[in-house]
GROMACS .gro file of C-alpha atoms in nm:
model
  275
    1UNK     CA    1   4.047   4.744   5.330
    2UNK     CA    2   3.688   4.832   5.398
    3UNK     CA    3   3.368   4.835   5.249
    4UNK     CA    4   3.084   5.054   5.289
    5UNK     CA    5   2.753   4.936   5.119
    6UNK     CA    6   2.402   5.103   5.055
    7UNK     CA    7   2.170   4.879   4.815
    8UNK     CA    8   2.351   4.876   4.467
    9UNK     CA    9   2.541   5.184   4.512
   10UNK     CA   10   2.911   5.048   4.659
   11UNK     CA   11   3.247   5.240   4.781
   12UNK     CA   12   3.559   5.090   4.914
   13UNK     CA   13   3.877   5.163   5.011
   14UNK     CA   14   4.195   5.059   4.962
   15UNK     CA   15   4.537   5.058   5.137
   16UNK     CA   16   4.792   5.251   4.955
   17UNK     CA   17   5.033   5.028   5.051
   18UNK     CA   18   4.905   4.740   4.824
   19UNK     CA   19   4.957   4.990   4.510
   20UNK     CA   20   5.290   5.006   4.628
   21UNK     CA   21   5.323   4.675   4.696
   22UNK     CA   22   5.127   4.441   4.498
   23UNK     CA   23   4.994   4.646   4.199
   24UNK     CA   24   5.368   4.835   4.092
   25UNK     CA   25   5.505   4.462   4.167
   26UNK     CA   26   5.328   4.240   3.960
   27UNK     CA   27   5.392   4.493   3.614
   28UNK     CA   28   5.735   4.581   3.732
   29UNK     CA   29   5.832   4.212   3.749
   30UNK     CA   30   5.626   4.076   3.414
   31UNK     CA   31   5.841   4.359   3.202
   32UNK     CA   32   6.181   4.200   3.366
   33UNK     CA   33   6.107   3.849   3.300
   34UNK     CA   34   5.977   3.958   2.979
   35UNK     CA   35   6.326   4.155   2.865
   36UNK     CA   36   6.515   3.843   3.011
   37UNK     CA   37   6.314   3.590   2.819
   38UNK     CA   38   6.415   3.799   2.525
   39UNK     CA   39   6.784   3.792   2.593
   40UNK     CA   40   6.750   3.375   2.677
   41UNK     CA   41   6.567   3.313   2.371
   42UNK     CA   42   6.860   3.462   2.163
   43UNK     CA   43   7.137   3.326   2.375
   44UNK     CA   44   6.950   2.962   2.348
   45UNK     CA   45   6.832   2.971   1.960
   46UNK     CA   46   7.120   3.155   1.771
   47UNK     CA   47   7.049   3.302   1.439
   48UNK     CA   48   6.798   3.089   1.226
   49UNK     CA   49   6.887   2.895   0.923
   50UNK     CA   50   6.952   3.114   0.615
   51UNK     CA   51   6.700   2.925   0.366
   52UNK     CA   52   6.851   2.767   0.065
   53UNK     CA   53   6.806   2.914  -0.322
   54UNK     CA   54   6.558   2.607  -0.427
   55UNK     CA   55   6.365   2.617  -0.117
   56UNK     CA   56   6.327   3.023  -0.190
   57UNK     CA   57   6.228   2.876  -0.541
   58UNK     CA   58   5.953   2.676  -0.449
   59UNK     CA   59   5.771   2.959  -0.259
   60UNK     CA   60   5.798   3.160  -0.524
   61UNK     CA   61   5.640   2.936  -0.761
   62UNK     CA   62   5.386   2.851  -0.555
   63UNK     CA   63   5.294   3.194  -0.481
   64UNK     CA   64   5.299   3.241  -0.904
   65UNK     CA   65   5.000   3.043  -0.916
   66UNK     CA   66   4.804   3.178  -0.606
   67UNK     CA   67   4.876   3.553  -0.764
   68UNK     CA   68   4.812   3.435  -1.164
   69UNK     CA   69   4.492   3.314  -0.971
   70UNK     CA   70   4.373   3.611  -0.767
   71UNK     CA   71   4.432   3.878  -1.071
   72UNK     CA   72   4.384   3.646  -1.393
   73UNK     CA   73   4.069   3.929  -1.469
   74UNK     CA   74   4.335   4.209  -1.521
   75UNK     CA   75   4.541   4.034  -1.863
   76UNK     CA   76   4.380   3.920  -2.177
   77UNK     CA   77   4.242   3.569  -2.203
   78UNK     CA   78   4.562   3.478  -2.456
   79UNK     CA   79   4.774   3.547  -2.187
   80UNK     CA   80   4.624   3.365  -1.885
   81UNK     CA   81   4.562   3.073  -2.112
   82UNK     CA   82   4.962   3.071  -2.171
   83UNK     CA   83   5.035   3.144  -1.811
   84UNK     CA   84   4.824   2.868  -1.747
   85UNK     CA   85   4.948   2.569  -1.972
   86UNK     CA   86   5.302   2.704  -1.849
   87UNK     CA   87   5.234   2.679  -1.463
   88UNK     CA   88   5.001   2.347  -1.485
   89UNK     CA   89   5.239   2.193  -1.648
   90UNK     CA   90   5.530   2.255  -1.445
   91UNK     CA   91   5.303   2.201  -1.180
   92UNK     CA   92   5.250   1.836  -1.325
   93UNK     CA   93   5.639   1.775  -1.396
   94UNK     CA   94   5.758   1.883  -1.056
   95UNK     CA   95   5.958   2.151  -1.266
   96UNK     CA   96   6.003   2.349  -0.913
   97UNK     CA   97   6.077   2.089  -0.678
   98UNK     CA   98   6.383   2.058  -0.455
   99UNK     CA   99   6.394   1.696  -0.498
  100UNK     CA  100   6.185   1.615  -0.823
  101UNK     CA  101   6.300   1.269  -0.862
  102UNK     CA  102   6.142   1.182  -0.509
  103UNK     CA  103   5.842   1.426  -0.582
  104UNK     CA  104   5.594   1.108  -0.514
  105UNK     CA  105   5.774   1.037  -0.158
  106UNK     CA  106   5.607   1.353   0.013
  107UNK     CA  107   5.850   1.594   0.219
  108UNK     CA  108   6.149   1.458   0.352
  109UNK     CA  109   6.187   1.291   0.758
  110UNK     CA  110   6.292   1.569   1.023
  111UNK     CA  111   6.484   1.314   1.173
  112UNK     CA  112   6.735   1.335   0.840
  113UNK     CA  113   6.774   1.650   0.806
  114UNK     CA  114   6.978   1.834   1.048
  115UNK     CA  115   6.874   2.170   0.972
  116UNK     CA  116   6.474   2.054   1.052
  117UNK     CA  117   6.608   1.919   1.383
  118UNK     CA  118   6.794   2.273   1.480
  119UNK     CA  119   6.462   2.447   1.350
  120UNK     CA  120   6.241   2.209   1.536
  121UNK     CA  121   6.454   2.238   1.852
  122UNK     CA  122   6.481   2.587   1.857
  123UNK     CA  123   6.097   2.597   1.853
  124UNK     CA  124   6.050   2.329   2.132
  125UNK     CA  125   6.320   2.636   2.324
  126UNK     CA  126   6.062   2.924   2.273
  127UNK     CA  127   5.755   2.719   2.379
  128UNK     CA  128   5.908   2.599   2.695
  129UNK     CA  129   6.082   3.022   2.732
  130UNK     CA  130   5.713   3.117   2.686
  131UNK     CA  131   5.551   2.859   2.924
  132UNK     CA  132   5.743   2.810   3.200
  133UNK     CA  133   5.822   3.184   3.342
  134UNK     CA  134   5.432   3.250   3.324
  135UNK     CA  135   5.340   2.961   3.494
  136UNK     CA  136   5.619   3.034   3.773
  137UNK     CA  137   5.462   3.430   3.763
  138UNK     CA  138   5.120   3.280   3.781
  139UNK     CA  139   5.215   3.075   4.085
  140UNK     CA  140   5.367   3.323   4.281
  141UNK     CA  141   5.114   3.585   4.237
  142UNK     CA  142   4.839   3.282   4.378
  143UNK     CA  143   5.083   3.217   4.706
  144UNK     CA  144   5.164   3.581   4.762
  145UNK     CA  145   4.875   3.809   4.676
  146UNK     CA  146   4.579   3.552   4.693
  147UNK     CA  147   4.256   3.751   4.737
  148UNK     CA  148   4.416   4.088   4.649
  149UNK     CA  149   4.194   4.402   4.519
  150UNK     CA  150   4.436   4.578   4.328
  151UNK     CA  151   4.237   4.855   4.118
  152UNK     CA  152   3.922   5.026   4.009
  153UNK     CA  153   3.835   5.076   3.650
  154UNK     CA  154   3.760   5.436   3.555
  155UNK     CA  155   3.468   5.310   3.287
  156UNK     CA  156   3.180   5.113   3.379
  157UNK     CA  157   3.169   4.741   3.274
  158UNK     CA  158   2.872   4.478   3.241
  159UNK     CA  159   2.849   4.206   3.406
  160UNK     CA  160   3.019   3.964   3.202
  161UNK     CA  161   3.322   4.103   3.230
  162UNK     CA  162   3.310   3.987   3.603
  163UNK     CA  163   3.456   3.682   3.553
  164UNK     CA  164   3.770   3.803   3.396
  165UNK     CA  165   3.825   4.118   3.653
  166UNK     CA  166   3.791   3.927   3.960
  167UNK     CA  167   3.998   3.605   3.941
  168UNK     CA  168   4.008   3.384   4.296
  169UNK     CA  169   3.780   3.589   4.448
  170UNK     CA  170   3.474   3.462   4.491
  171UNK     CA  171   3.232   3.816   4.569
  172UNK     CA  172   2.876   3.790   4.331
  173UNK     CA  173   2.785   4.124   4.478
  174UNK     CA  174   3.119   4.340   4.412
  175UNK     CA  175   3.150   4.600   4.150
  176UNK     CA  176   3.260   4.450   3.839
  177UNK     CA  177   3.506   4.761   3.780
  178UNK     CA  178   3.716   4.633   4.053
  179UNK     CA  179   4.037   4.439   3.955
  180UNK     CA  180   4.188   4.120   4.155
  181UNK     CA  181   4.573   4.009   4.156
  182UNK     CA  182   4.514   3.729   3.940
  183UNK     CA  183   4.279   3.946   3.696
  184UNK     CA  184   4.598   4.170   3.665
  185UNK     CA  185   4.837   3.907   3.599
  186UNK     CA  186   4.677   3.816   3.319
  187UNK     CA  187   4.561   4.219   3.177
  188UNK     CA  188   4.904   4.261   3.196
  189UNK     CA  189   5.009   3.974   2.974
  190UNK     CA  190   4.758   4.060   2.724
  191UNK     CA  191   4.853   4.428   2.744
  192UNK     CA  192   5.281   4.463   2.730
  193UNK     CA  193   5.310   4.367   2.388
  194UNK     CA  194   5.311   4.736   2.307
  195UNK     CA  195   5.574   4.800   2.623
  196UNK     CA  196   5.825   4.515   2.501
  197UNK     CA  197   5.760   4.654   2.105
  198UNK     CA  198   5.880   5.000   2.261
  199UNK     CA  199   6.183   4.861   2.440
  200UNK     CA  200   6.304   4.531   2.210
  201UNK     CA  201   6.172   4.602   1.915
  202UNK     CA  202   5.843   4.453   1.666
  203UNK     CA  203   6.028   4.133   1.643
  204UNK     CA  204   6.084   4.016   2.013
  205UNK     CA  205   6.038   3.720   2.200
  206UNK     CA  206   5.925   3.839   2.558
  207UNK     CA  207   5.578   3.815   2.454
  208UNK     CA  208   5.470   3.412   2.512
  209UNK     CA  209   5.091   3.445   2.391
  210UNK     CA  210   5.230   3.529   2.053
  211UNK     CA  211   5.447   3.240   2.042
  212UNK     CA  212   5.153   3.038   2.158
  213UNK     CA  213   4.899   3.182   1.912
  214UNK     CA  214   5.134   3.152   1.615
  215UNK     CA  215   5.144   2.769   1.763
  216UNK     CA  216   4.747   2.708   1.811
  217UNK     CA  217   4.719   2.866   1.416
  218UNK     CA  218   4.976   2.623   1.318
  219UNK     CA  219   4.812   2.342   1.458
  220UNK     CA  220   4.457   2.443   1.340
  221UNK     CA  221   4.592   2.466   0.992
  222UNK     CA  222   4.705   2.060   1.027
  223UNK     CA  223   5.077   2.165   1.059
  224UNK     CA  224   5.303   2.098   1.316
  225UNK     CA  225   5.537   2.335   1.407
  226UNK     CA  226   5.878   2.242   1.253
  227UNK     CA  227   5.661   1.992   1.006
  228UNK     CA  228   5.833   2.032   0.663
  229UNK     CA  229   5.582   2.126   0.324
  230UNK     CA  230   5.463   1.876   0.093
  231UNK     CA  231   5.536   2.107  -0.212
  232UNK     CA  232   5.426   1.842  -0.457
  233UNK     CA  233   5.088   1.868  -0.312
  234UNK     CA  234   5.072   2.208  -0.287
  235UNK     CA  235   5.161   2.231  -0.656
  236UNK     CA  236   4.905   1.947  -0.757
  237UNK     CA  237   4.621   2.181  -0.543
  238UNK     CA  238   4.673   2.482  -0.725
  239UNK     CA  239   4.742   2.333  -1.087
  240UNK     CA  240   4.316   2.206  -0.959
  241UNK     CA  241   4.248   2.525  -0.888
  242UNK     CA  242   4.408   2.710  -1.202
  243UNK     CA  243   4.213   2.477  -1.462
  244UNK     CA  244   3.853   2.559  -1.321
  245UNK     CA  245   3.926   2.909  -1.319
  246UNK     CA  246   3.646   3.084  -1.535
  247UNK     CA  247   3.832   3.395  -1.710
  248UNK     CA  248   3.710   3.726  -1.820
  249UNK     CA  249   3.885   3.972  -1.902
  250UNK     CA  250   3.845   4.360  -1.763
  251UNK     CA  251   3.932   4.539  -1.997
  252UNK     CA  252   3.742   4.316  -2.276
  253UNK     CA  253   3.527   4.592  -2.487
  254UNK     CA  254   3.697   4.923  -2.306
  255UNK     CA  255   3.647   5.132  -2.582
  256UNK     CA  256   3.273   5.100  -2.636
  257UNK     CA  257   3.197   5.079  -2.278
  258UNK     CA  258   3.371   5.454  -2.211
  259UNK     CA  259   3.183   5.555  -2.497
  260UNK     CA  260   2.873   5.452  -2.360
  261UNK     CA  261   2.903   5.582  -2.035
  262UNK     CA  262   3.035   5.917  -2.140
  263UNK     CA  263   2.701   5.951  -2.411
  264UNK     CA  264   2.964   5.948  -2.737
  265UNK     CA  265   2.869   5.612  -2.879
  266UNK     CA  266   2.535   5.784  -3.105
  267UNK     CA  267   2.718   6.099  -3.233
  268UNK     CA  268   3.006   5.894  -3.355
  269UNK     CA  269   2.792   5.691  -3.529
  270UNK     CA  270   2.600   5.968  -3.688
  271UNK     CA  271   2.965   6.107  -3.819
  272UNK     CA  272   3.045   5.793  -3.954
  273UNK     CA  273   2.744   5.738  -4.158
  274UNK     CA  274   2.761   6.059  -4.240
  275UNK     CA  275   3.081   6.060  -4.463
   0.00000   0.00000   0.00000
């Protein structure tokens, strides 16, 4: 590999052979271990637990409220006041619960429940499917092809981008459009979830920065992953949110209002005086 440079202007050339050997590698061998992390993951987890009828009735309460909530301006005040009284109340009573005679013992211990260990288990599998190839990926791209310039972008880039083209290689004055090994790596785990969508499927498990993002949300949110709901609070939250709600209705007054706007309002009151 050489380098020619004249002030800012800067040229350089680079062995074919580390295309062929380094560049076609690295993506070849990410979409493997991705497709065989797939296949692992569904060896290792199995089919997931088909939820039961009163946990599929709790959602669907819940989710009552939140939509009773979001479009309470679309049915007459009579209406959302009796959808209201209805939900709060059940709300109140625990009508929806799975267990309402331990509503005030918050959700259940994972360590009880079999099915909450299998589904915690199975998500311990994925994290560790996820981590561990990278890392081993990541490791042997920094012993093998330490140092590497693999590509040049086609578009111009500013300098901020610098940092994330040119991982381990410590240049200030190099093009930022040029691309190390390590910079690669991790464009190319970024940039395959539209490869493995192609070749597993939407729903696929090669790709570990969604099982890690769906992970990080999780734990932002102040939920562990395999943590079970506390419905009971849930239903207490939105029973708060449903009495403050300030209705009015859309449709309150149609008639006059289209007769304003359309300019009819005056002549039918001149017809109606009129006879």
């Amino acid at each position: 590999m050489g380098a020619l440079a004249e002030g800012i202007d800067q040229e350089m050339f680079l062995d074919p052979e580390i295309r062929n050997w380094v560049l076609f590698p690295i993506t070849v061998i990410m979409v493997l271990v991705g497709v065989f992390r797939h296949q692992i993951t569904i060896l290792m987890t199995g089919d997931p637990p088909k939820p039961e009828i009163k946990d599929i009735r709790q959602g669907k309460a819940l989710m009552r409220g939140q939509l009773l909530a979001q479009n309470n301006s679309y049915i007459p005040a009579a209406a959302f006041a009796e959808r209201k009284r209805y939900l709060c109340q059940a709300y109140e009573e625990g009508t929806y619960l799975k267990n309402k005679a331990n509503k005030d013992q918050g959700p259940a211990n994972l360590m009880t429940d079999p099915k909450n260990m299998e589904v915690m288990m199975d998500g311990m599998k994925k994290q560790m499917m996820g981590i561990i190839p990278q890392t081993l990926i990541m490791g042997w791209i920094q012993f093998f092809f330490s140092g590497f310039i693999l590509i040049k972008l086609p578009f111009p880039l500013g300098l901020r981008f610098k940092q994330m083209l040119q991982s381990g290689i410590m240049t200030p004055n190099m093009d930022v459009r040029w691309v190390s090994s390590l910079s690669w790596y991790f464009i190319n785990l970024f940039g395959l979830r539209g490869v493995f969508s192609l070749l597993l499927g939407g729903e696929n498990s090669a790709d570990g920065i969604r099982d890690m993002t769906a992970m990080g949300t999780m734990g932002a949110m102040g939920q562990q992953p395999g943590q079970p709901q506390d419905f009971n609070k849930q239903f207490l939250g939105m029973k708060d949110n449903l009495s403050i709600i300030y209705h009015e209705w859309d449709l309150a007054n149609i008639e006059q209002r289209v007769l304003v706007k359309y300019g009819k309002q005056n002549r039918l009151f001149k017809s109606s005086a009129a006879k």
